[in-house]
Amino acid sequence: MSDVRDELASSQAREAHARKRWIDAIEECTAFEAAAVAARYLDNTLRSKRGKKTKKQQDETTEAKASHDMVAAAFKDSEAQVKSAEQALSTVKASTAQVQRRYDLHMATEKKRVEAAKRRAAEAEAYRKREEARQRRAESEQKRSEQQRPKAEKANGKGARDDRKPHSEENNSKRKHEEEPRRPEAPRVPKMPKVAVARTITAKEKQDWFEACTAAFADKSEMRTFPEPPVQPCRDAGCAAEKHARALKACKCNIREMFKSRTTLKLDRIKFHPDRFSSCADNVRTLMQQKAKEVFVVVNAMFQGR
């Protein structure tokens, strides 16, 4: 951008210089024109005198004619200089206008790039806030579950203590029970154990992640972070073993879940190919390519039907 700005400033300076030359040429031409008029008037005046002229008068007439011819020639030269300066000014004006158009186009492109960067940053910030809110909800649910667990255990312990009655009370209760007529006992319904519902990736999370990827991949030279895919619990032993070797938090099963219902796997595998991230900044290029590769390997396998 600085090169275009410097070129525009240089072109404007050349235009100002050409304009000054043109104005100076006009002023010089005007002066020669006035001198030519004066010389012509003197020549005509001397020629119009009647009678025999003295040698001095003849010399003055000859000198006036020579002066008139010289001034007339200088006036013609000055007119030619004015035309030349005017042509040079027109050329410089055209060049300046061309540079100005290039500068305006460059500024418009730069403005669009800045707006796109701001938009990507806003989308990334919105995605980050959604992820933080989701994590807070998950942590809140986990805390609530942990708080309810001691209460349930305490209630179970109290019931067990109530069952342990003293020996005398137990005998009295037994005799009383033998004296009373037996009543049909209601069938006991066993309590179903509580099954923890495993968290699954929602369609909204999938959509948000794909939108974040589209925004982040628009200009890879500006990428500093790779959008993390949503995760859900995975019981695969291989995924657990590779947990510390992965660049992404999401395992292969999570990534496969993200692309399970996609009909654009052919385009997705191209989109996440590691070579497409070679334009990232030097300090993050390796990490970006590693994360993209982990997604690409899964998507490529799904595309090939493996």
Protein backbone atom coordinates (compact mmCIF):
# COMPACT_ATOMS: atom_id res chain seq x y z
CA MET A 1 0.00 0.00 0.00
CA SER A 2 2.87 2.39 0.76
CA ASP A 3 4.27 1.84 -2.76
CA VAL A 4 1.01 2.94 -4.37
CA ARG A 5 0.78 5.92 -2.02
CA ASP A 6 4.36 6.97 -2.85
CA GLU A 7 3.70 6.56 -6.57
CA LEU A 8 0.59 8.72 -6.29
CA ALA A 9 2.51 11.43 -4.41
CA SER A 10 5.29 11.37 -7.02
CA SER A 11 2.78 11.62 -9.86
CA GLN A 12 1.04 14.54 -8.18
CA ALA A 13 4.40 16.28 -7.75
CA ARG A 14 5.18 15.78 -11.47
CA GLU A 15 1.78 17.19 -12.34
CA ALA A 16 2.41 20.27 -10.18
CA HIS A 17 5.81 20.78 -11.84
CA ALA A 18 4.30 20.44 -15.33
CA ARG A 19 1.56 22.89 -14.42
CA LYS A 20 4.17 25.42 -13.25
CA ARG A 21 6.09 25.04 -16.51
CA TRP A 22 2.90 25.59 -18.45
CA ILE A 23 2.05 28.74 -16.47
CA ASP A 24 5.61 30.08 -16.90
CA ALA A 25 5.43 29.42 -20.64
CA ILE A 26 2.13 31.29 -20.87
CA GLU A 27 3.57 34.26 -18.99
CA GLU A 28 6.66 34.28 -21.22
CA CYS A 29 4.51 34.04 -24.33
CA THR A 30 2.39 36.93 -23.11
CA ALA A 31 5.49 39.06 -22.54
CA PHE A 32 6.84 38.26 -26.02
CA GLU A 33 3.46 39.03 -27.50
CA ALA A 34 3.45 42.46 -25.86
CA ALA A 35 7.02 43.09 -27.07
CA ALA A 36 6.06 42.03 -30.58
CA VAL A 37 3.12 44.43 -30.58
CA ALA A 38 5.37 47.27 -29.41
CA ALA A 39 8.02 46.45 -32.04
CA ARG A 40 5.40 46.28 -34.77
CA TYR A 41 4.01 49.63 -33.70
CA LEU A 42 7.47 51.23 -33.75
CA ASP A 43 8.25 49.72 -37.13
CA ASN A 44 5.00 50.95 -38.60
CA THR A 45 5.53 54.40 -37.10
CA LEU A 46 8.98 54.77 -38.59
CA ARG A 47 7.87 53.53 -41.96
CA SER A 48 4.92 55.89 -42.07
CA LYS A 49 7.09 59.00 -41.93
CA ARG A 50 7.18 60.77 -45.27
CA GLY A 51 9.99 62.57 -46.91
CA LYS A 52 13.60 61.79 -47.26
CA LYS A 53 14.94 59.99 -44.23
CA THR A 54 18.22 60.70 -42.69
CA LYS A 55 20.78 57.99 -42.12
CA LYS A 56 19.88 57.91 -38.45
CA GLN A 57 16.21 57.44 -39.24
CA GLN A 58 17.06 54.69 -41.69
CA ASP A 59 19.16 52.95 -39.07
CA GLU A 60 16.34 53.25 -36.54
CA THR A 61 13.89 51.81 -39.04
CA THR A 62 16.21 48.91 -39.83
CA GLU A 63 16.82 48.28 -36.14
CA ALA A 64 13.09 48.43 -35.39
CA LYS A 65 12.36 45.94 -38.16
CA ALA A 66 15.07 43.57 -36.91
CA SER A 67 13.76 43.89 -33.36
CA HIS A 68 10.26 43.19 -34.58
CA ASP A 69 11.40 40.10 -36.48
CA MET A 70 13.35 38.82 -33.48
CA VAL A 71 10.48 39.38 -31.06
CA ALA A 72 8.04 37.76 -33.47
CA ALA A 73 10.29 34.69 -33.74
CA ALA A 74 10.61 34.55 -29.94
CA PHE A 75 6.84 34.83 -29.66
CA LYS A 76 6.39 31.87 -32.01
CA ASP A 77 8.90 29.86 -29.99
CA SER A 78 7.09 30.74 -26.78
CA GLU A 79 3.79 29.64 -28.32
CA ALA A 80 5.40 26.30 -29.22
CA GLN A 81 6.69 25.98 -25.66
CA VAL A 82 3.20 26.66 -24.33
CA LYS A 83 1.78 23.89 -26.50
CA SER A 84 4.56 21.52 -25.46
CA ALA A 85 4.02 22.32 -21.78
CA GLU A 86 0.29 21.88 -22.21
CA GLN A 87 0.79 18.45 -23.81
CA ALA A 88 3.18 17.42 -21.04
CA LEU A 89 0.66 18.57 -18.46
CA SER A 90 -2.08 16.53 -20.12
CA THR A 91 0.15 13.45 -20.14
CA VAL A 92 1.04 13.86 -16.49
CA LYS A 93 -2.62 14.43 -15.64
CA ALA A 94 -3.59 11.18 -17.35
CA SER A 95 -0.82 9.35 -15.50
CA THR A 96 -1.91 10.86 -12.20
CA ALA A 97 -5.52 9.88 -12.84
CA GLN A 98 -4.44 6.31 -13.58
CA VAL A 99 -2.39 6.13 -10.39
CA GLN A 100 -5.30 7.66 -8.47
CA ARG A 101 -7.61 4.94 -9.77
CA ARG A 102 -5.13 2.28 -8.74
CA TYR A 103 -4.83 3.87 -5.32
CA ASP A 104 -8.62 4.03 -4.90
CA LEU A 105 -8.94 0.39 -5.97
CA HIS A 106 -6.21 -0.62 -3.56
CA MET A 107 -7.87 1.29 -0.73
CA ALA A 108 -11.23 -0.34 -1.50
CA THR A 109 -9.60 -3.78 -1.50
CA GLU A 110 -7.83 -3.03 1.76
CA LYS A 111 -11.09 -1.83 3.29
CA LYS A 112 -12.84 -5.04 2.25
CA ARG A 113 -9.98 -7.10 3.68
CA VAL A 114 -10.16 -5.26 7.00
CA GLU A 115 -13.94 -5.66 7.13
CA ALA A 116 -13.62 -9.37 6.35
CA ALA A 117 -11.00 -9.75 9.08
CA LYS A 118 -13.27 -7.96 11.56
CA ARG A 119 -16.18 -10.15 10.53
CA ARG A 120 -14.11 -13.31 10.96
CA ALA A 121 -12.91 -12.09 14.34
CA ALA A 122 -16.50 -11.39 15.40
CA GLU A 123 -17.62 -14.83 14.25
CA ALA A 124 -14.71 -16.47 16.04
CA GLU A 125 -15.52 -14.51 19.19
CA ALA A 126 -19.17 -15.53 18.98
CA TYR A 127 -18.14 -19.16 18.52
CA ARG A 128 -15.80 -18.90 21.51
CA LYS A 129 -18.56 -17.44 23.67
CA ARG A 130 -20.93 -20.21 22.64
CA GLU A 131 -18.31 -22.80 23.51
CA GLU A 132 -17.69 -21.17 26.89
CA ALA A 133 -21.42 -21.08 27.60
CA ARG A 134 -21.72 -24.75 26.64
CA GLN A 135 -18.81 -25.67 28.90
CA ARG A 136 -20.32 -23.69 31.77
CA ARG A 137 -23.62 -25.51 31.33
CA ALA A 138 -21.83 -28.85 31.32
CA GLU A 139 -19.87 -27.94 34.45
CA SER A 140 -23.04 -26.72 36.15
CA GLU A 141 -24.83 -29.97 35.36
CA GLN A 142 -21.87 -31.96 36.64
CA LYS A 143 -21.77 -29.98 39.91
CA ARG A 144 -25.51 -30.40 40.39
CA SER A 145 -25.15 -34.13 39.83
CA GLU A 146 -22.31 -34.30 42.34
CA GLN A 147 -24.35 -32.35 44.90
CA GLN A 148 -27.35 -34.64 44.52
CA ARG A 149 -25.28 -37.81 44.89
CA PRO A 150 -24.39 -37.35 48.63
CA LYS A 151 -28.05 -36.65 49.42
CA ALA A 152 -29.11 -39.90 47.80
CA GLU A 153 -26.37 -41.81 49.61
CA LYS A 154 -27.38 -40.22 52.91
CA ALA A 155 -31.01 -41.15 52.36
CA ASN A 156 -30.03 -44.75 51.62
CA GLY A 157 -27.87 -44.88 54.77
CA LYS A 158 -30.69 -43.56 56.96
CA GLY A 159 -33.05 -46.23 55.68
CA ALA A 160 -30.50 -48.89 56.49
CA ARG A 161 -30.09 -47.57 60.03
CA ASP A 162 -33.83 -47.55 60.56
CA ASP A 163 -33.94 -51.22 59.60
CA ARG A 164 -31.57 -52.11 62.41
CA LYS A 165 -34.03 -52.06 65.34
CA PRO A 166 -33.27 -53.18 68.92
CA HIS A 167 -33.80 -56.84 69.80
CA SER A 168 -36.75 -56.18 72.11
CA GLU A 169 -38.53 -54.02 69.60
CA GLU A 170 -37.97 -56.67 66.99
CA ASN A 171 -39.52 -59.39 69.23
CA ASN A 172 -42.52 -57.20 70.06
CA SER A 173 -43.01 -56.44 66.44
CA LYS A 174 -42.75 -60.13 65.62
CA ARG A 175 -45.37 -61.14 68.20
CA LYS A 176 -47.66 -58.38 67.08
CA HIS A 177 -47.25 -59.51 63.54
CA GLU A 178 -48.09 -63.11 64.49
CA GLU A 179 -51.22 -62.04 66.36
CA GLU A 180 -52.54 -59.93 63.50
CA PRO A 181 -54.11 -61.67 60.53
CA ARG A 182 -51.91 -61.82 57.53
CA ARG A 183 -52.63 -59.37 54.80
CA PRO A 184 -51.68 -59.89 51.23
CA GLU A 185 -48.46 -58.09 50.51
CA ALA A 186 -48.32 -55.69 47.63
CA PRO A 187 -45.83 -56.70 45.00
CA ARG A 188 -42.59 -54.84 45.29
CA VAL A 189 -41.53 -52.89 42.23
CA PRO A 190 -37.77 -52.80 41.99
CA LYS A 191 -36.28 -49.38 41.47
CA MET A 192 -34.64 -48.89 38.14
CA PRO A 193 -31.07 -47.71 38.42
CA LYS A 194 -30.39 -44.24 37.09
CA VAL A 195 -28.59 -44.35 33.81
CA ALA A 196 -26.41 -41.40 32.99
CA VAL A 197 -27.30 -39.98 29.60
CA ALA A 198 -24.18 -39.56 27.52
CA ARG A 199 -23.76 -36.19 25.90
CA THR A 200 -24.06 -36.15 22.11
CA ILE A 201 -23.07 -33.56 19.55
CA THR A 202 -26.09 -31.53 18.48
CA ALA A 203 -26.92 -30.36 14.98
CA LYS A 204 -26.55 -26.75 16.14
CA GLU A 205 -22.99 -27.42 17.29
CA LYS A 206 -22.17 -29.03 13.96
CA GLN A 207 -23.55 -26.07 12.03
CA ASP A 208 -21.68 -23.58 14.22
CA TRP A 209 -18.41 -25.44 13.74
CA PHE A 210 -18.72 -25.63 9.95
CA GLU A 211 -19.55 -21.91 9.83
CA ALA A 212 -16.53 -21.14 12.02
CA CYS A 213 -14.32 -23.19 9.69
CA THR A 214 -15.62 -21.35 6.64
CA ALA A 215 -14.90 -18.00 8.28
CA ALA A 216 -11.44 -19.00 9.51
CA PHE A 217 -10.35 -20.59 6.21
CA ALA A 218 -11.30 -17.53 4.13
CA ASP A 219 -7.87 -15.99 4.70
CA LYS A 220 -5.42 -18.56 6.02
CA SER A 221 -2.62 -16.01 6.29
CA GLU A 222 -4.61 -14.42 9.13
CA MET A 223 -5.31 -17.72 10.92
CA ARG A 224 -3.97 -18.03 14.44
CA THR A 225 -6.31 -20.71 15.84
CA PHE A 226 -7.98 -23.76 14.34
CA PRO A 227 -11.69 -24.17 15.15
CA GLU A 228 -11.97 -27.08 17.59
CA PRO A 229 -14.66 -29.64 16.65
CA PRO A 230 -17.26 -30.37 19.35
CA VAL A 231 -16.58 -33.49 21.39
CA GLN A 232 -18.70 -36.20 22.96
CA PRO A 233 -17.69 -39.13 25.21
CA CYS A 234 -15.92 -41.89 23.27
CA ARG A 235 -15.34 -45.44 24.56
CA ASP A 236 -13.00 -46.51 21.79
CA ALA A 237 -9.75 -47.83 23.23
CA GLY A 238 -7.75 -46.63 20.25
CA CYS A 239 -9.01 -43.08 20.67
CA ALA A 240 -8.13 -43.17 24.36
CA ALA A 241 -4.61 -44.36 23.56
CA GLU A 242 -4.09 -41.56 21.02
CA LYS A 243 -5.45 -38.84 23.31
CA HIS A 244 -2.08 -37.27 24.12
CA ALA A 245 -0.72 -37.69 20.59
CA ARG A 246 -3.54 -35.77 18.91
CA ALA A 247 -3.41 -32.07 18.07
CA LEU A 248 -7.21 -31.79 18.28
CA LYS A 249 -9.29 -32.54 21.34
CA ALA A 250 -11.79 -34.40 19.18
CA CYS A 251 -10.98 -38.02 18.39
CA LYS A 252 -11.59 -39.85 15.11
CA CYS A 253 -15.02 -40.98 16.28
CA ASN A 254 -16.04 -37.40 17.08
CA ILE A 255 -14.83 -36.18 13.68
CA ARG A 256 -16.65 -39.04 11.96
CA GLU A 257 -19.81 -38.03 13.82
CA MET A 258 -19.41 -34.45 12.56
CA PHE A 259 -19.24 -35.56 8.90
CA LYS A 260 -21.61 -38.54 9.15
CA SER A 261 -24.56 -36.94 7.36
CA ARG A 262 -22.54 -34.72 5.02
CA THR A 263 -23.11 -35.08 1.28
CA THR A 264 -20.10 -32.97 0.35
CA LEU A 265 -17.29 -35.23 1.51
CA LYS A 266 -15.41 -34.77 -1.76
CA LEU A 267 -15.22 -31.01 -1.21
CA ASP A 268 -14.63 -31.41 2.52
CA ARG A 269 -11.55 -33.57 2.01
CA ILE A 270 -10.12 -30.89 -0.30
CA LYS A 271 -11.04 -28.16 2.16
CA PHE A 272 -9.13 -29.82 5.01
CA HIS A 273 -6.12 -30.99 2.99
CA PRO A 274 -2.94 -30.02 4.90
CA ASP A 275 -1.32 -28.49 1.80
CA ARG A 276 -4.02 -25.82 1.71
CA PHE A 277 -2.71 -24.48 5.02
CA SER A 278 0.82 -23.78 3.79
CA SER A 279 -0.01 -20.06 3.60
CA CYS A 280 -0.52 -19.83 7.36
CA ALA A 281 1.89 -17.82 9.46
CA ASP A 282 5.23 -19.48 10.17
CA ASN A 283 4.66 -19.73 13.91
CA VAL A 284 1.36 -21.64 13.55
CA ARG A 285 1.69 -23.36 10.16
CA THR A 286 2.80 -26.75 11.53
CA LEU A 287 0.03 -26.87 14.13
CA MET A 288 -2.64 -25.80 11.63
CA GLN A 289 -1.51 -28.46 9.15
CA GLN A 290 -1.45 -31.16 11.85
CA LYS A 291 -4.99 -30.35 12.98
CA ALA A 292 -6.24 -30.17 9.40
CA LYS A 293 -4.55 -33.50 8.67
CA GLU A 294 -6.40 -35.22 11.52
CA VAL A 295 -9.71 -34.08 10.02
CA PHE A 296 -8.60 -34.89 6.47
CA VAL A 297 -7.62 -38.48 7.31
CA VAL A 298 -11.08 -39.24 8.70
CA VAL A 299 -12.99 -37.46 5.92
CA ASN A 300 -10.87 -39.09 3.22
CA ALA A 301 -11.55 -42.53 4.70
CA MET A 302 -15.28 -41.79 4.81
CA PHE A 303 -15.21 -40.59 1.21
CA GLN A 304 -13.46 -43.78 0.07
CA GLY A 305 -15.97 -45.88 2.00
CA ARG A 306 -13.55 -47.29 4.54
